[in-house]
Coordinates of C-alpha atoms and ligand atoms in Angstrom, one line a residue:
M1 CA -20.7 39.1 -17.7
I2 CA -19.6 40.7 -20.9
I3 CA -21.8 40.9 -24.0
I4 CA -20.0 41.4 -27.3
L5 CA -22.4 42.8 -30.0
R6 CA -22.3 42.0 -33.7
A7 CA -20.4 44.6 -35.8
D8 CA -23.7 45.4 -37.6
A9 CA -25.8 45.9 -34.4
T10 CA -28.0 49.0 -34.8
D11 CA -28.6 51.6 -32.1
E12 CA -32.1 50.2 -31.7
Q13 CA -30.8 46.7 -31.1
I14 CA -28.2 48.0 -28.6
E15 CA -30.9 49.9 -26.8
H16 CA -33.0 46.7 -26.6
V17 CA -30.1 44.7 -25.0
L18 CA -29.5 47.5 -22.5
E19 CA -33.2 47.6 -21.5
R20 CA -33.2 43.8 -21.0
I21 CA -30.3 44.0 -18.6
E22 CA -31.7 47.0 -16.6
R23 CA -35.0 45.3 -16.3
L24 CA -33.3 42.6 -14.3
G25 CA -31.9 45.1 -11.9
L26 CA -28.4 45.0 -13.2
T27 CA -26.2 47.8 -14.4
A28 CA -25.0 47.9 -18.0
H29 CA -21.8 49.7 -19.1
L30 CA -21.7 50.4 -22.8
S31 CA -18.4 50.7 -24.6
R32 CA -18.4 51.6 -28.3
G33 CA -15.1 50.6 -30.0
T34 CA -14.1 51.3 -33.6
Y35 CA -15.1 47.8 -34.7
R36 CA -17.2 46.3 -31.9
T37 CA -19.5 47.5 -29.2
V38 CA -19.2 45.7 -25.8
I39 CA -21.6 45.8 -22.8
G40 CA -20.2 45.0 -19.4
I41 CA -22.8 43.8 -16.8
I42 CA -22.3 44.7 -13.2
G43 CA -24.3 42.8 -10.5
D44 CA -25.3 39.3 -9.6
E45 CA -24.6 37.1 -12.7
A46 CA -27.0 34.5 -11.2
K47 CA -29.9 36.8 -12.2
I48 CA -29.1 36.4 -15.9
A49 CA -28.9 33.4 -18.1
V50 CA -26.4 33.2 -21.0
A51 CA -28.6 31.3 -23.5
P52 CA -31.5 33.8 -23.8
L53 CA -29.1 36.7 -24.4
Q54 CA -27.3 34.7 -27.0
A55 CA -30.7 34.4 -28.8
I56 CA -30.9 38.2 -29.4
P57 CA -29.9 38.9 -33.0
A58 CA -27.5 41.7 -32.3
V59 CA -25.5 39.6 -29.8
A60 CA -22.3 38.0 -31.1
Q61 CA -21.0 36.4 -27.9
V62 CA -21.8 36.3 -24.2
V63 CA -18.8 35.8 -21.9
P64 CA -19.5 35.0 -18.2
V65 CA -16.8 36.4 -15.9
L66 CA -17.4 33.9 -13.0
P67 CA -17.5 30.2 -13.5
P68 CA -20.9 28.5 -13.3
F69 CA -19.7 26.2 -10.6
K70 CA -19.7 29.0 -8.0
L71 CA -19.5 27.0 -4.8
A72 CA -16.8 24.7 -6.2
S73 CA -14.7 27.5 -7.6
A74 CA -11.5 28.9 -6.2
E75 CA -13.0 32.4 -6.3
A76 CA -15.6 31.2 -3.8
H77 CA -13.0 29.7 -1.5
P78 CA -9.4 30.7 -2.2
K79 CA -7.8 28.2 0.2
P80 CA -7.9 24.5 -0.6
S81 CA -10.5 22.7 1.3
I82 CA -9.6 19.9 3.7
I83 CA -12.2 17.2 3.7
E84 CA -12.3 14.7 6.6
V85 CA -13.4 11.2 6.3
G86 CA -13.6 9.9 9.8
H87 CA -10.1 10.9 11.1
V88 CA -8.5 10.8 7.6
K89 CA -7.9 14.1 5.8
F90 CA -7.8 14.9 2.1
G91 CA -6.6 18.2 0.6
G92 CA -4.6 21.2 1.8
G93 CA -1.4 19.1 2.1
Y94 CA -3.0 15.8 3.2
V95 CA -3.0 12.8 0.9
G96 CA -5.6 10.0 1.5
M97 CA -4.8 6.4 0.9
I98 CA -8.0 4.5 -0.2
A99 CA -7.6 0.8 -1.0
G100 CA -9.6 -2.4 -1.1
P101 CA -11.2 -4.8 -3.5
C102 CA -13.6 -3.8 -6.3
A103 CA -16.4 -5.7 -4.6
V104 CA -17.0 -7.0 -1.1
E105 CA -17.2 -10.8 -1.6
S106 CA -17.1 -12.4 1.8
R107 CA -16.0 -11.7 5.4
E108 CA -12.8 -13.8 5.0
Q109 CA -11.9 -11.9 1.8
M110 CA -12.4 -8.5 3.5
D111 CA -10.5 -9.6 6.6
A112 CA -7.5 -10.7 4.5
I113 CA -7.5 -7.6 2.4
G114 CA -8.3 -5.2 5.3
S115 CA -5.5 -6.4 7.4
A116 CA -3.0 -6.4 4.6
I117 CA -3.7 -2.9 3.3
R118 CA -3.7 -1.5 6.8
D119 CA -0.2 -2.9 7.3
G120 CA 0.7 -1.8 3.8
G121 CA -0.2 1.9 4.3
A122 CA -3.8 2.5 3.5
N123 CA -6.0 4.6 5.8
I124 CA -9.4 4.1 4.2
L125 CA -11.0 0.8 3.2
R126 CA -13.1 0.6 0.0
G127 CA -15.4 -2.2 -1.3
G128 CA -18.5 -2.2 -3.5
A129 CA -21.7 -3.7 -2.1
F130 CA -23.9 -2.5 -5.0
K131 CA -21.9 -2.9 -8.2
P132 CA -22.8 -1.0 -11.4
R133 CA -21.9 -3.7 -14.0
T134 CA -22.0 -3.5 -17.7
S135 CA -23.7 -6.8 -17.9
P136 CA -26.8 -7.7 -15.9
Y137 CA -25.4 -11.3 -15.6
S138 CA -22.2 -10.2 -13.8
F139 CA -21.9 -10.2 -10.0
Q140 CA -24.0 -7.3 -8.7
G141 CA -22.6 -7.2 -5.1
L142 CA -23.8 -8.5 -1.8
G143 CA -26.0 -5.6 -0.9
E144 CA -26.7 -5.0 2.8
D145 CA -24.6 -8.1 3.8
G146 CA -21.7 -6.5 2.0
L147 CA -22.2 -3.2 3.8
K148 CA -22.1 -5.0 7.2
I149 CA -18.9 -6.8 6.3
L150 CA -17.3 -3.6 5.0
R151 CA -18.2 -1.7 8.3
D152 CA -17.0 -4.5 10.5
T153 CA -13.7 -4.8 8.7
G154 CA -13.2 -1.1 8.8
N155 CA -13.8 -1.0 12.5
K156 CA -11.5 -4.0 13.1
Y157 CA -8.6 -2.3 11.3
G158 CA -9.2 1.3 12.3
M159 CA -10.1 2.5 8.8
P160 CA -13.1 4.6 7.7
V161 CA -15.0 3.0 4.8
V162 CA -16.3 4.0 1.4
T163 CA -18.7 2.3 -0.9
E164 CA -20.5 3.2 -4.1
I165 CA -24.2 4.2 -4.1
I166 CA -26.0 3.6 -7.3
D167 CA -29.6 4.3 -6.4
P168 CA -31.1 7.2 -4.3
R169 CA -33.4 4.6 -2.7
H170 CA -30.4 3.2 -0.9
I171 CA -29.3 6.4 0.8
D172 CA -30.7 5.6 4.3
L173 CA -29.4 2.0 4.2
I174 CA -25.8 2.9 3.1
H175 CA -25.7 6.0 5.3
E176 CA -26.0 3.7 8.3
Y177 CA -22.8 1.8 7.4
V178 CA -20.3 4.0 5.7
D179 CA -18.1 7.1 6.3
M180 CA -18.2 8.2 2.6
F181 CA -20.5 7.7 -0.3
Q182 CA -18.9 7.0 -3.7
I183 CA -20.6 8.3 -6.8
G184 CA -19.2 6.2 -9.7
A185 CA -18.2 7.3 -13.1
R186 CA -21.5 6.0 -14.6
N187 CA -23.5 8.1 -12.3
M188 CA -21.5 11.4 -12.3
Q189 CA -24.4 13.1 -14.1
N190 CA -27.2 11.3 -12.2
F191 CA -28.6 14.6 -10.9
V192 CA -31.2 13.0 -8.7
L193 CA -28.5 10.9 -7.0
L194 CA -26.2 14.0 -6.6
T195 CA -29.1 16.0 -5.1
E196 CA -29.9 13.3 -2.6
V197 CA -26.4 12.8 -1.4
G198 CA -26.0 16.5 -1.2
R199 CA -28.8 16.5 1.4
T200 CA -26.6 14.4 3.7
T201 CA -23.5 15.6 5.5
K202 CA -21.3 12.5 4.7
P203 CA -18.3 13.1 2.5
I204 CA -18.9 12.2 -1.2
L205 CA -16.2 10.7 -3.5
L206 CA -17.3 11.9 -6.9
K207 CA -15.7 10.1 -9.7
R208 CA -15.3 11.7 -13.1
G209 CA -17.6 10.4 -15.8
M210 CA -15.9 8.6 -18.7
S211 CA -16.9 11.4 -21.2
A212 CA -17.0 14.2 -18.8
T213 CA -14.9 17.4 -19.0
V214 CA -13.3 18.8 -16.0
K215 CA -16.0 21.5 -16.0
D216 CA -18.7 18.9 -16.2
L217 CA -17.1 17.2 -13.1
L218 CA -17.2 20.5 -11.2
M219 CA -20.8 21.2 -12.2
S220 CA -21.7 17.8 -10.8
A221 CA -19.8 18.7 -7.6
E222 CA -21.9 21.9 -7.6
Y223 CA -25.1 19.9 -7.4
I224 CA -23.9 18.3 -4.2
L225 CA -22.5 21.6 -2.7
S226 CA -25.6 23.5 -3.6
Q227 CA -27.7 21.2 -1.4
G228 CA -25.6 22.1 1.6
N229 CA -23.0 19.3 1.7
P230 CA -19.6 20.8 1.4
N231 CA -17.7 17.5 1.7
V232 CA -16.8 16.6 -1.8
I233 CA -13.7 14.9 -3.0
L234 CA -13.2 14.6 -6.7
C235 CA -11.6 11.6 -8.4
E236 CA -9.8 11.3 -11.8
R237 CA -10.4 7.7 -12.9
G238 CA -9.7 7.9 -16.7
I239 CA -11.8 9.0 -19.6
K240 CA -12.7 7.3 -22.8
G241 CA -9.8 7.3 -25.3
F242 CA -9.4 5.7 -28.7
D243 CA -6.6 3.4 -27.9
P244 CA -7.5 0.0 -26.4
E245 CA -4.0 -0.2 -24.9
T246 CA -5.4 1.0 -21.6
R247 CA -8.9 0.5 -20.2
N248 CA -9.4 4.3 -20.1
L249 CA -7.1 7.3 -20.7
F250 CA -5.6 8.5 -17.5
D251 CA -5.9 12.3 -17.6
V252 CA -3.2 13.2 -15.1
A253 CA -3.3 16.9 -16.2
A254 CA -6.9 17.0 -14.8
V255 CA -5.4 17.1 -11.3
P256 CA -3.6 20.5 -11.6
A257 CA -6.3 21.7 -14.0
V258 CA -8.9 21.2 -11.3
K259 CA -6.7 22.7 -8.7
A260 CA -6.3 25.9 -10.8
I261 CA -10.0 26.6 -10.7
S262 CA -11.4 24.8 -7.6
H263 CA -10.7 24.4 -3.9
L264 CA -12.0 20.8 -3.7
P265 CA -9.5 18.0 -3.2
I266 CA -9.0 15.7 -6.2
I267 CA -7.5 12.2 -6.0
V268 CA -6.5 9.7 -8.7
D269 CA -7.7 6.1 -9.3
P270 CA -5.0 4.5 -11.6
S271 CA -6.7 1.1 -11.2
H272 CA -9.8 2.0 -13.3
A273 CA -7.9 4.6 -15.3
T274 CA -5.4 2.1 -16.8
G275 CA -6.9 -1.4 -16.0
R276 CA -3.3 -2.7 -16.2
L277 CA -1.2 -3.9 -13.2
D278 CA 2.0 -3.0 -14.9
L279 CA 0.9 0.7 -15.4
I280 CA -0.8 1.3 -12.1
P281 CA 2.4 2.1 -10.0
C282 CA 3.8 4.7 -12.3
C283 CA 0.5 6.3 -12.9
A284 CA -0.2 6.4 -9.1
L285 CA 3.2 8.2 -8.6
A286 CA 2.5 10.5 -11.5
G287 CA -0.8 11.5 -9.9
V288 CA 0.9 12.3 -6.6
A289 CA 3.6 14.2 -8.4
A290 CA 0.8 16.2 -10.2
G291 CA -0.6 17.3 -6.8
S292 CA -3.2 14.6 -6.2
D293 CA -4.7 14.7 -2.7
G294 CA -5.1 10.9 -2.5
V295 CA -4.6 7.6 -4.3
H296 CA -7.5 5.1 -4.8
L297 CA -6.3 1.6 -5.6
E298 CA -8.0 -1.8 -6.0
V299 CA -6.3 -4.5 -4.0
H300 CA -7.2 -8.2 -3.7
H301 CA -5.5 -11.0 -1.7
C302 CA -6.2 -13.4 -4.6
P303 CA -6.9 -11.4 -7.8
E304 CA -7.5 -14.5 -9.9
E305 CA -10.5 -15.3 -7.8
A306 CA -11.9 -11.8 -7.6
L307 CA -15.5 -11.5 -8.7
S308 CA -14.8 -8.2 -10.4
D309 CA -11.8 -6.2 -11.6
G310 CA -9.3 -8.9 -10.6
Q311 CA -7.2 -8.1 -13.7
Q312 CA -6.4 -4.6 -12.2
S313 CA -6.2 -5.6 -8.6
L314 CA -2.8 -5.3 -6.9
R315 CA -1.7 -8.1 -4.6
P316 CA -1.1 -6.9 -1.0
E317 CA 2.7 -7.0 -1.4
Q318 CA 2.5 -5.0 -4.6
Y319 CA 0.3 -2.5 -2.8
A320 CA 2.7 -2.2 0.2
Q321 CA 5.6 -1.6 -2.2
L322 CA 3.7 1.1 -4.1
A323 CA 2.4 2.7 -0.9
G324 CA 6.0 3.0 0.4
Q325 CA 6.9 4.9 -2.8
I326 CA 3.9 7.1 -2.5
R327 CA 4.9 7.9 1.1
D328 CA 8.4 8.9 0.0
L329 CA 6.9 11.2 -2.7
V330 CA 4.4 12.7 -0.2
T331 CA 7.3 13.5 2.2
L332 CA 9.3 15.0 -0.7
F333 CA 6.4 17.4 -1.4
D334 CA 6.2 18.2 2.3
K335 CA 2.7 16.7 2.5
K336 CA 1.2 14.3 5.1
I337 CA -0.8 11.1 5.2
S338 CA -3.2 10.8 8.2
P339 CA -2.3 7.8 10.4
V340 CA -4.5 4.7 10.5
G341 CA -7.1 4.9 13.3
E342 CA -7.7 2.9 16.4
A343 CA -9.5 -0.4 16.1
S344 CA -13.0 0.0 17.5
Q345 CA -14.0 -3.6 17.7
Ligands
PEP1 C1 -15.3 1.2 -8.7 O1 -14.7 2.1 -8.0 O2 -15.2 0.0 -8.4 C2 -15.9 1.7 -9.9 C3 -16.9 1.0 -10.5 O3 -15.4 2.8 -10.4 P1 -15.8 3.7 -11.7 O4 -17.1 4.3 -11.3 O5 -14.6 4.7 -11.7 O6 -15.8 2.8 -12.9
MN2 MN1 -13.7 -1.8 -9.8

């Protein structure tokens, strides 16, 4: 950490800052320049908080040297992490293919979609059983019945499954059925929920909040990692923009921006990012070209009858075509897609 003192800092004030640092068991290096005096702090930055130092009148600026998301940072872990969801790998050269409907609606619906996306190139099945809806009058999901259907369909087609958790009270229930918990955009900063899923060992798909910066996203990942769960996959799913042309603003630059400072895999979700069928394919490919470790897409066998997000759901044949293009791009970048698993039922 580096403390830059104000130009008018007196010797007495400088001495006060030095004393504060040394009282914490850290070493302070004073450097007096012509215009500014700077103090370098050597030792564990965790022992010292930025805010109280900034409150000292002689202090102009406090500059941490290490990022506050220690466990998520590339410094902590220089090699990219590979996260395994069942047999499917994400990161470190592996691209995961997550697909499925917004919500689990029925056994027949999941069977039609599960079979089609498995043939189309997906290796993980998604589907919401507890849906976070803007309106309390919209379809809220099938709950435990939905979890059972999701699990059975995943087993039938050899695909691990992911579903969203919206309430820490559902941890044990959902844990029983899924291979990965999804934390949705609306809950990215639900710190109680992050802490609870961090106490499990299941992989967590952490979606970026609509108004969250890349650093906010990494701080939320840090909540999970700090509880002992290292299996976090980040997801760029669009942030709030000002232009209603797209549902959200697809921040494709967030993918390489995260990779520059973190070892965690990051995937893209062009379905929620754009909300537009005509834009989803090019944004999915742009995500892969930007280095994404996976593509998360909503697919429905009959979008016009979908109980949620039908307007942004690809039909199976559209998914298969796009998945083929994604595969070509993945090969071009010398990466791999884990094969679909064996049926277990
Ligand atoms: C979803 O994946 O269906 C979902 C609700 O996503 P998000 O949290 O990104 O809006
Ligand atoms: Mn959705």
